[in-house]
Amino acid sequence: MAIETLSLHCCFGGWQGFYSHASRTTGKTMKFAVFVPPQAEHQKRPVLTYLAGLTCTEETFIIKAGAQRLAAELGLILVAPDTSPRGTDIPGQADSWDFGLGAGFYVDAIQAPWSAHWRMQSYISEELPEIIGAHFPADMTRQGIFGHSMGGHGALVTALRKPERYRSLSAFAPICAPSQCPWGVKAFTGYLGTDKEAWAEYDATELVQRRPFPGEILIDQGLDDKFLAEQLHPHLFEAAAGAVGQKLTLRRHAGYDHGYFFIQTFMDDHLRHHHRLLIQ
């Protein structure tokens, strides 16, 4: 379970690091980023994992979101993994931006050839937490998860599948019903095949009806998001959550699009949401 430090930078009194390791889950070298706040010099701190969207890497959130300032104040460790395995030689893996490289969809693929390496659900929910707990001053009994777009889908699904592991959950413009949108249908067919029951295990709108998350979920959505109508479908998740009594705050914001200026605007609200639940 050794890791390699690629770079380390002082940041708001803490440390922003970039790391790699040989993954037993994906069978490839995986990269991830960790921000450690200054309070971690004295005691283990809660862990908040961010899952990025299509085409992104472990650097995207760390560079663009502006999360370290408040994370340093609140004493939160931030973890940001890559969005897919790299270094594979699967034919067609880079042919489209919404499938293959940078588009793991946080599922464990069962269709060849993807099943050999594309096991992002197990990676983010099992192997990566083990590494964080072993190498960083992290209180692994206090974990939260959030993400954006494809990563918002990943955060919702991961927490709904493993509610015993995550105390807090939020998302920015998540793909809420991937079984009913072009991005999701393409990814699920390629990674999981045509069995809709397999799809349902990675569809937040389906999962929340079966096993609601025990805490409150926060979602922010921009109303000028060009992907809102065709790809994201927050209204479907909202209806499903309401039907089973899931605690949900879904905020819709006029003028905001799908990008990181939107995420920066509401990042503090999300960090405070997670902090409040992680320190209980």
PDB file of N, CA and C in Angstrom, residues 73-156:
ATOM      1  N   GLU A  73      -9.740  26.329   7.473  1.00  0.00           N
ATOM      2  CA  GLU A  73     -10.401  26.929   8.637  1.00  0.00           C
ATOM      3  C   GLU A  73     -11.230  25.898   9.400  1.00  0.00           C
ATOM      4  N   LEU A  74     -11.924  25.038   8.674  1.00  0.00           N
ATOM      5  CA  LEU A  74     -12.807  24.058   9.296  1.00  0.00           C
ATOM      6  C   LEU A  74     -12.077  22.788   9.725  1.00  0.00           C
ATOM      7  N   GLY A  75     -10.871  22.589   9.234  1.00  0.00           N
ATOM      8  CA  GLY A  75     -10.115  21.404   9.602  1.00  0.00           C
ATOM      9  C   GLY A  75     -10.540  20.159   8.870  1.00  0.00           C
ATOM     10  N   LEU A  76     -10.850  20.296   7.575  1.00  0.00           N
ATOM     11  CA  LEU A  76     -11.279  19.160   6.768  1.00  0.00           C
ATOM     12  C   LEU A  76     -10.154  18.692   5.849  1.00  0.00           C
ATOM     13  N   ILE A  77      -9.922  17.396   5.798  1.00  0.00           N
ATOM     14  CA  ILE A  77      -9.036  16.814   4.799  1.00  0.00           C
ATOM     15  C   ILE A  77      -9.837  16.640   3.512  1.00  0.00           C
ATOM     16  N   LEU A  78      -9.303  17.123   2.393  1.00  0.00           N
ATOM     17  CA  LEU A  78      -9.952  16.993   1.094  1.00  0.00           C
ATOM     18  C   LEU A  78      -9.211  15.956   0.257  1.00  0.00           C
ATOM     19  N   VAL A  79      -9.959  15.020  -0.305  1.00  0.00           N
ATOM     20  CA  VAL A  79      -9.385  13.973  -1.150  1.00  0.00           C
ATOM     21  C   VAL A  79     -10.015  14.064  -2.531  1.00  0.00           C
ATOM     22  N   ALA A  80      -9.187  14.019  -3.576  1.00  0.00           N
ATOM     23  CA  ALA A  80      -9.695  14.103  -4.948  1.00  0.00           C
ATOM     24  C   ALA A  80      -9.017  13.048  -5.817  1.00  0.00           C
ATOM     25  N   PRO A  81      -9.714  11.954  -6.148  1.00  0.00           N
ATOM     26  CA  PRO A  81      -9.134  10.935  -7.019  1.00  0.00           C
ATOM     27  C   PRO A  81      -9.286  11.300  -8.492  1.00  0.00           C
ATOM     28  N   ASP A  82      -8.592  10.564  -9.340  1.00  0.00           N
ATOM     29  CA  ASP A  82      -8.774  10.675 -10.777  1.00  0.00           C
ATOM     30  C   ASP A  82     -10.147  10.097 -11.153  1.00  0.00           C
ATOM     31  N   THR A  83     -10.559  10.319 -12.406  1.00  0.00           N
ATOM     32  CA  THR A  83     -11.899   9.927 -12.835  1.00  0.00           C
ATOM     33  C   THR A  83     -11.933   8.611 -13.608  1.00  0.00           C
ATOM     34  N   SER A  84     -10.790   8.019 -13.857  1.00  0.00           N
ATOM     35  CA  SER A  84     -10.741   6.716 -14.521  1.00  0.00           C
ATOM     36  C   SER A  84      -9.332   6.161 -14.406  1.00  0.00           C
ATOM     37  N   PRO A  85      -9.140   4.875 -14.687  1.00  0.00           N
ATOM     38  CA  PRO A  85      -7.775   4.372 -14.836  1.00  0.00           C
ATOM     39  C   PRO A  85      -7.091   5.032 -16.033  1.00  0.00           C
ATOM     40  N   ARG A  86      -5.771   5.029 -16.010  1.00  0.00           N
ATOM     41  CA  ARG A  86      -4.965   5.536 -17.131  1.00  0.00           C
ATOM     42  C   ARG A  86      -3.923   4.471 -17.483  1.00  0.00           C
ATOM     43  N   GLY A  87      -3.311   4.654 -18.641  1.00  0.00           N
ATOM     44  CA  GLY A  87      -2.231   3.762 -19.028  1.00  0.00           C
ATOM     45  C   GLY A  87      -2.672   2.417 -19.535  1.00  0.00           C
ATOM     46  N   THR A  88      -3.916   2.285 -19.932  1.00  0.00           N
ATOM     47  CA  THR A  88      -4.387   1.041 -20.511  1.00  0.00           C
ATOM     48  C   THR A  88      -4.282   1.109 -22.043  1.00  0.00           C
ATOM     49  N   ASP A  89      -4.465  -0.009 -22.684  1.00  0.00           N
ATOM     50  CA  ASP A  89      -4.374  -0.047 -24.141  1.00  0.00           C
ATOM     51  C   ASP A  89      -5.664  -0.579 -24.760  1.00  0.00           C
ATOM     52  N   ILE A  90      -6.783  -0.289 -24.134  1.00  0.00           N
ATOM     53  CA  ILE A  90      -8.071  -0.757 -24.642  1.00  0.00           C
ATOM     54  C   ILE A  90      -8.419  -0.007 -25.923  1.00  0.00           C
ATOM     55  N   PRO A  91      -8.717  -0.701 -27.000  1.00  0.00           N
ATOM     56  CA  PRO A  91      -9.086  -0.019 -28.244  1.00  0.00           C
ATOM     57  C   PRO A  91     -10.293   0.894 -28.058  1.00  0.00           C
ATOM     58  N   GLY A  92     -10.194   2.118 -28.560  1.00  0.00           N
ATOM     59  CA  GLY A  92     -11.309   3.057 -28.492  1.00  0.00           C
ATOM     60  C   GLY A  92     -11.465   3.785 -27.181  1.00  0.00           C
ATOM     61  N   GLN A  93     -10.542   3.597 -26.242  1.00  0.00           N
ATOM     62  CA  GLN A  93     -10.718   4.202 -24.917  1.00  0.00           C
ATOM     63  C   GLN A  93     -10.700   5.728 -24.933  1.00  0.00           C
ATOM     64  N   ALA A  94     -10.102   6.324 -25.944  1.00  0.00           N
ATOM     65  CA  ALA A  94     -10.033   7.780 -26.031  1.00  0.00           C
ATOM     66  C   ALA A  94     -10.809   8.333 -27.224  1.00  0.00           C
ATOM     67  N   ASP A  95     -11.723   7.554 -27.770  1.00  0.00           N
ATOM     68  CA  ASP A  95     -12.453   7.982 -28.959  1.00  0.00           C
ATOM     69  C   ASP A  95     -13.514   9.033 -28.663  1.00  0.00           C
ATOM     70  N   SER A  96     -14.038   9.057 -27.453  1.00  0.00           N
ATOM     71  CA  SER A  96     -15.073  10.038 -27.101  1.00  0.00           C
ATOM     72  C   SER A  96     -14.817  10.568 -25.704  1.00  0.00           C
ATOM     73  N   TRP A  97     -15.257  11.789 -25.470  1.00  0.00           N
ATOM     74  CA  TRP A  97     -14.967  12.445 -24.189  1.00  0.00           C
ATOM     75  C   TRP A  97     -15.886  11.985 -23.062  1.00  0.00           C
ATOM     76  N   ASP A  98     -16.995  11.304 -23.398  1.00  0.00           N
ATOM     77  CA  ASP A  98     -17.961  10.917 -22.375  1.00  0.00           C
ATOM     78  C   ASP A  98     -17.988   9.414 -22.111  1.00  0.00           C
ATOM     79  N   PHE A  99     -16.938   8.711 -22.543  1.00  0.00           N
ATOM     80  CA  PHE A  99     -16.829   7.280 -22.268  1.00  0.00           C
ATOM     81  C   PHE A  99     -15.370   6.878 -22.382  1.00  0.00           C
ATOM     82  N   GLY A 100     -14.908   6.027 -21.465  1.00  0.00           N
ATOM     83  CA  GLY A 100     -13.516   5.588 -21.503  1.00  0.00           C
ATOM     84  C   GLY A 100     -12.638   6.427 -20.600  1.00  0.00           C
ATOM     85  N   LEU A 101     -11.530   6.927 -21.127  1.00  0.00           N
ATOM     86  CA  LEU A 101     -10.603   7.728 -20.321  1.00  0.00           C
ATOM     87  C   LEU A 101     -11.286   8.987 -19.800  1.00  0.00           C
ATOM     88  N   GLY A 102     -11.113   9.240 -18.504  1.00  0.00           N
ATOM     89  CA  GLY A 102     -11.718  10.414 -17.881  1.00  0.00           C
ATOM     90  C   GLY A 102     -13.214  10.306 -17.706  1.00  0.00           C
ATOM     91  N   ALA A 103     -13.759   9.110 -17.876  1.00  0.00           N
ATOM     92  CA  ALA A 103     -15.212   8.936 -17.822  1.00  0.00           C
ATOM     93  C   ALA A 103     -15.570   7.586 -17.217  1.00  0.00           C
ATOM     94  N   GLY A 104     -15.034   7.300 -16.040  1.00  0.00           N
ATOM     95  CA  GLY A 104     -15.272   6.008 -15.405  1.00  0.00           C
ATOM     96  C   GLY A 104     -16.648   5.831 -14.825  1.00  0.00           C
ATOM     97  N   PHE A 105     -17.392   6.925 -14.638  1.00  0.00           N
ATOM     98  CA  PHE A 105     -18.756   6.915 -14.117  1.00  0.00           C
ATOM     99  C   PHE A 105     -18.882   6.271 -12.743  1.00  0.00           C
ATOM    100  N   TYR A 106     -17.762   6.009 -12.083  1.00  0.00           N
ATOM    101  CA  TYR A 106     -17.751   5.504 -10.702  1.00  0.00           C
ATOM    102  C   TYR A 106     -18.568   4.216 -10.568  1.00  0.00           C
ATOM    103  N   VAL A 107     -18.459   3.346 -11.588  1.00  0.00           N
ATOM    104  CA  VAL A 107     -19.070   2.026 -11.541  1.00  0.00           C
ATOM    105  C   VAL A 107     -17.967   0.974 -11.609  1.00  0.00           C
ATOM    106  N   ASP A 108     -18.293  -0.250 -11.240  1.00  0.00           N
ATOM    107  CA  ASP A 108     -17.426  -1.397 -11.479  1.00  0.00           C
ATOM    108  C   ASP A 108     -17.899  -2.067 -12.759  1.00  0.00           C
ATOM    109  N   ALA A 109     -17.135  -1.919 -13.832  1.00  0.00           N
ATOM    110  CA  ALA A 109     -17.535  -2.480 -15.123  1.00  0.00           C
ATOM    111  C   ALA A 109     -17.592  -4.002 -15.048  1.00  0.00           C
ATOM    112  N   ILE A 110     -18.572  -4.571 -15.741  1.00  0.00           N
ATOM    113  CA  ILE A 110     -18.690  -6.029 -15.820  1.00  0.00           C
ATOM    114  C   ILE A 110     -18.595  -6.514 -17.263  1.00  0.00           C
ATOM    115  N   GLN A 111     -18.498  -5.578 -18.196  1.00  0.00           N
ATOM    116  CA  GLN A 111     -18.376  -5.920 -19.602  1.00  0.00           C
ATOM    117  C   GLN A 111     -16.911  -5.849 -20.032  1.00  0.00           C
ATOM    118  N   ALA A 112     -16.462  -6.874 -20.745  1.00  0.00           N
ATOM    119  CA  ALA A 112     -15.120  -6.840 -21.324  1.00  0.00           C
ATOM    120  C   ALA A 112     -15.100  -5.825 -22.475  1.00  0.00           C
ATOM    121  N   PRO A 113     -13.964  -5.150 -22.686  1.00  0.00           N
ATOM    122  CA  PRO A 113     -12.684  -5.270 -21.982  1.00  0.00           C
ATOM    123  C   PRO A 113     -12.570  -4.375 -20.758  1.00  0.00           C
ATOM    124  N   TRP A 114     -13.604  -3.581 -20.483  1.00  0.00           N
ATOM    125  CA  TRP A 114     -13.537  -2.568 -19.427  1.00  0.00           C
ATOM    126  C   TRP A 114     -13.429  -3.182 -18.040  1.00  0.00           C
ATOM    127  N   SER A 115     -13.973  -4.369 -17.855  1.00  0.00           N
ATOM    128  CA  SER A 115     -13.999  -4.994 -16.536  1.00  0.00           C
ATOM    129  C   SER A 115     -12.604  -5.284 -15.990  1.00  0.00           C
ATOM    130  N   ALA A 116     -11.606  -5.302 -16.841  1.00  0.00           N
ATOM    131  CA  ALA A 116     -10.246  -5.580 -16.371  1.00  0.00           C
ATOM    132  C   ALA A 116      -9.692  -4.446 -15.515  1.00  0.00           C
ATOM    133  N   HIS A 117     -10.072  -3.212 -15.803  1.00  0.00           N
ATOM    134  CA  HIS A 117      -9.473  -2.065 -15.102  1.00  0.00           C
ATOM    135  C   HIS A 117     -10.494  -1.046 -14.600  1.00  0.00           C
ATOM    136  N   TRP A 118     -11.635  -0.920 -15.260  1.00  0.00           N
ATOM    137  CA  TRP A 118     -12.596   0.130 -14.915  1.00  0.00           C
ATOM    138  C   TRP A 118     -13.436  -0.316 -13.726  1.00  0.00           C
ATOM    139  N   ARG A 119     -12.858  -0.195 -12.536  1.00  0.00           N
ATOM    140  CA  ARG A 119     -13.515  -0.605 -11.290  1.00  0.00           C
ATOM    141  C   ARG A 119     -13.487   0.556 -10.298  1.00  0.00           C
ATOM    142  N   MET A 120     -14.049   1.676 -10.759  1.00  0.00           N
ATOM    143  CA  MET A 120     -13.937   2.909  -9.993  1.00  0.00           C
ATOM    144  C   MET A 120     -14.788   2.914  -8.728  1.00  0.00           C
ATOM    145  N   GLN A 121     -15.911   2.211  -8.712  1.00  0.00           N
ATOM    146  CA  GLN A 121     -16.719   2.179  -7.492  1.00  0.00           C
ATOM    147  C   GLN A 121     -15.958   1.515  -6.358  1.00  0.00           C
ATOM    148  N   SER A 122     -15.367   0.373  -6.618  1.00  0.00           N
ATOM    149  CA  SER A 122     -14.578  -0.291  -5.581  1.00  0.00           C
ATOM    150  C   SER A 122     -13.347   0.530  -5.217  1.00  0.00           C
ATOM    151  N   TYR A 123     -12.775   1.194  -6.207  1.00  0.00           N
ATOM    152  CA  TYR A 123     -11.577   1.988  -5.935  1.00  0.00           C
ATOM    153  C   TYR A 123     -11.879   3.132  -4.977  1.00  0.00           C
ATOM    154  N   ILE A 124     -12.918   3.913  -5.262  1.00  0.00           N
ATOM    155  CA  ILE A 124     -13.170   5.096  -4.427  1.00  0.00           C
ATOM    156  C   ILE A 124     -13.804   4.744  -3.086  1.00  0.00           C
ATOM    157  N   SER A 125     -14.529   3.643  -3.023  1.00  0.00           N
ATOM    158  CA  SER A 125     -15.234   3.333  -1.776  1.00  0.00           C
ATOM    159  C   SER A 125     -14.493   2.356  -0.885  1.00  0.00           C
ATOM    160  N   GLU A 126     -13.503   1.644  -1.439  1.00  0.00           N
ATOM    161  CA  GLU A 126     -12.787   0.639  -0.653  1.00  0.00           C
ATOM    162  C   GLU A 126     -11.274   0.915  -0.597  1.00  0.00           C
ATOM    163  N   GLU A 127     -10.619   0.873  -1.746  1.00  0.00           N
ATOM    164  CA  GLU A 127      -9.154   0.951  -1.737  1.00  0.00           C
ATOM    165  C   GLU A 127      -8.645   2.340  -1.357  1.00  0.00           C
ATOM    166  N   LEU A 128      -9.188   3.384  -1.967  1.00  0.00           N
ATOM    167  CA  LEU A 128      -8.687   4.726  -1.661  1.00  0.00           C
ATOM    168  C   LEU A 128      -8.868   5.093  -0.184  1.00  0.00           C
ATOM    169  N   PRO A 129     -10.014   4.826   0.446  1.00  0.00           N
ATOM    170  CA  PRO A 129     -10.105   5.106   1.882  1.00  0.00           C
ATOM    171  C   PRO A 129      -9.060   4.360   2.717  1.00  0.00           C
ATOM    172  N   GLU A 130      -8.726   3.138   2.323  1.00  0.00           N
ATOM    173  CA  GLU A 130      -7.677   2.412   3.044  1.00  0.00           C
ATOM    174  C   GLU A 130      -6.349   3.162   2.964  1.00  0.00           C
ATOM    175  N   ILE A 131      -6.049   3.671   1.792  1.00  0.00           N
ATOM    176  CA  ILE A 131      -4.792   4.400   1.599  1.00  0.00           C
ATOM    177  C   ILE A 131      -4.790   5.699   2.395  1.00  0.00           C
ATOM    178  N   ILE A 132      -5.897   6.411   2.361  1.00  0.00           N
ATOM    179  CA  ILE A 132      -5.976   7.673   3.112  1.00  0.00           C
ATOM    180  C   ILE A 132      -5.814   7.401   4.604  1.00  0.00           C
ATOM    181  N   GLY A 133      -6.471   6.389   5.105  1.00  0.00           N
ATOM    182  CA  GLY A 133      -6.358   6.059   6.522  1.00  0.00           C
ATOM    183  C   GLY A 133      -4.968   5.638   6.935  1.00  0.00           C
ATOM    184  N   ALA A 134      -4.243   4.996   6.015  1.00  0.00           N
ATOM    185  CA  ALA A 134      -2.910   4.489   6.340  1.00  0.00           C
ATOM    186  C   ALA A 134      -1.823   5.549   6.244  1.00  0.00           C
ATOM    187  N   HIS A 135      -2.003   6.557   5.390  1.00  0.00           N
ATOM    188  CA  HIS A 135      -0.910   7.475   5.091  1.00  0.00           C
ATOM    189  C   HIS A 135      -1.153   8.924   5.519  1.00  0.00           C
ATOM    190  N   PHE A 136      -2.350   9.235   6.004  1.00  0.00           N
ATOM    191  CA  PHE A 136      -2.656  10.619   6.335  1.00  0.00           C
ATOM    192  C   PHE A 136      -3.312  10.696   7.712  1.00  0.00           C
ATOM    193  N   PRO A 137      -3.251  11.857   8.381  1.00  0.00           N
ATOM    194  CA  PRO A 137      -3.838  12.004   9.718  1.00  0.00           C
ATOM    195  C   PRO A 137      -5.356  12.149   9.642  1.00  0.00           C
ATOM    196  N   ALA A 138      -6.008  11.081   9.191  1.00  0.00           N
ATOM    197  CA  ALA A 138      -7.428  11.104   8.862  1.00  0.00           C
ATOM    198  C   ALA A 138      -8.246  10.302   9.853  1.00  0.00           C
ATOM    199  N   ASP A 139      -9.367  10.870  10.289  1.00  0.00           N
ATOM    200  CA  ASP A 139     -10.341  10.153  11.099  1.00  0.00           C
ATOM    201  C   ASP A 139     -11.327   9.485  10.150  1.00  0.00           C
ATOM    202  N   MET A 140     -11.108   8.220   9.852  1.00  0.00           N
ATOM    203  CA  MET A 140     -11.902   7.525   8.846  1.00  0.00           C
ATOM    204  C   MET A 140     -13.292   7.139   9.354  1.00  0.00           C
ATOM    205  N   THR A 141     -13.595   7.424  10.615  1.00  0.00           N
ATOM    206  CA  THR A 141     -14.956   7.239  11.105  1.00  0.00           C
ATOM    207  C   THR A 141     -15.827   8.440  10.761  1.00  0.00           C
ATOM    208  N   ARG A 142     -15.204   9.481  10.222  1.00  0.00           N
ATOM    209  CA  ARG A 142     -15.930  10.703   9.848  1.00  0.00           C
ATOM    210  C   ARG A 142     -15.631  11.028   8.385  1.00  0.00           C
ATOM    211  N   GLN A 143     -16.368  10.369   7.488  1.00  0.00           N
ATOM    212  CA  GLN A 143     -16.180  10.573   6.061  1.00  0.00           C
ATOM    213  C   GLN A 143     -17.417  11.189   5.414  1.00  0.00           C
ATOM    214  N   GLY A 144     -17.174  12.124   4.509  1.00  0.00           N
ATOM    215  CA  GLY A 144     -18.223  12.678   3.671  1.00  0.00           C
ATOM    216  C   GLY A 144     -17.811  12.547   2.218  1.00  0.00           C
ATOM    217  N   ILE A 145     -18.786  12.726   1.327  1.00  0.00           N
ATOM    218  CA  ILE A 145     -18.484  12.617  -0.096  1.00  0.00           C
ATOM    219  C   ILE A 145     -19.348  13.600  -0.875  1.00  0.00           C
ATOM    220  N   PHE A 146     -18.745  14.227  -1.903  1.00  0.00           N
ATOM    221  CA  PHE A 146     -19.492  15.119  -2.779  1.00  0.00           C
ATOM    222  C   PHE A 146     -18.849  15.111  -4.148  1.00  0.00           C
ATOM    223  N   GLY A 147     -19.487  15.768  -5.118  1.00  0.00           N
ATOM    224  CA  GLY A 147     -18.934  15.749  -6.454  1.00  0.00           C
ATOM    225  C   GLY A 147     -19.748  16.587  -7.410  1.00  0.00           C
ATOM    226  N   HIS A 148     -19.302  16.614  -8.660  1.00  0.00           N
ATOM    227  CA  HIS A 148     -19.893  17.459  -9.693  1.00  0.00           C
ATOM    228  C   HIS A 148     -20.225  16.641 -10.935  1.00  0.00           C
ATOM    229  N   SER A 149     -21.430  16.802 -11.461  1.00  0.00           N
ATOM    230  CA  SER A 149     -21.849  16.208 -12.723  1.00  0.00           C
ATOM    231  C   SER A 149     -21.715  14.680 -12.661  1.00  0.00           C
ATOM    232  N   MET A 150     -20.859  14.065 -13.482  1.00  0.00           N
ATOM    233  CA  MET A 150     -20.612  12.629 -13.345  1.00  0.00           C
ATOM    234  C   MET A 150     -20.165  12.305 -11.928  1.00  0.00           C
ATOM    235  N   GLY A 151     -19.368  13.178 -11.324  1.00  0.00           N
ATOM    236  CA  GLY A 151     -18.918  12.971  -9.952  1.00  0.00           C
ATOM    237  C   GLY A 151     -20.019  13.180  -8.932  1.00  0.00           C
ATOM    238  N   GLY A 152     -20.984  14.055  -9.242  1.00  0.00           N
ATOM    239  CA  GLY A 152     -22.158  14.186  -8.381  1.00  0.00           C
ATOM    240  C   GLY A 152     -22.968  12.908  -8.387  1.00  0.00           C
ATOM    241  N   HIS A 153     -23.134  12.334  -9.571  1.00  0.00           N
ATOM    242  CA  HIS A 153     -23.739  10.990  -9.679  1.00  0.00           C
ATOM    243  C   HIS A 153     -22.963   9.997  -8.833  1.00  0.00           C
ATOM    244  N   GLY A 154     -21.629  10.009  -8.962  1.00  0.00           N
ATOM    245  CA  GLY A 154     -20.807   9.073  -8.205  1.00  0.00           C
ATOM    246  C   GLY A 154     -20.947   9.245  -6.707  1.00  0.00           C
ATOM    247  N   ALA A 155     -21.010  10.494  -6.246  1.00  0.00           N
ATOM    248  CA  ALA A 155     -21.156  10.744  -4.816  1.00  0.00           C
ATOM    249  C   ALA A 155     -22.501  10.247  -4.305  1.00  0.00           C
ATOM    250  N   LEU A 156     -23.574  10.571  -5.012  1.00  0.00           N
ATOM    251  CA  LEU A 156     -24.903  10.124  -4.596  1.00  0.00           C
ATOM    252  C   LEU A 156     -24.970   8.601  -4.535  1.00  0.00           C
TER     253      LEU A 156
END
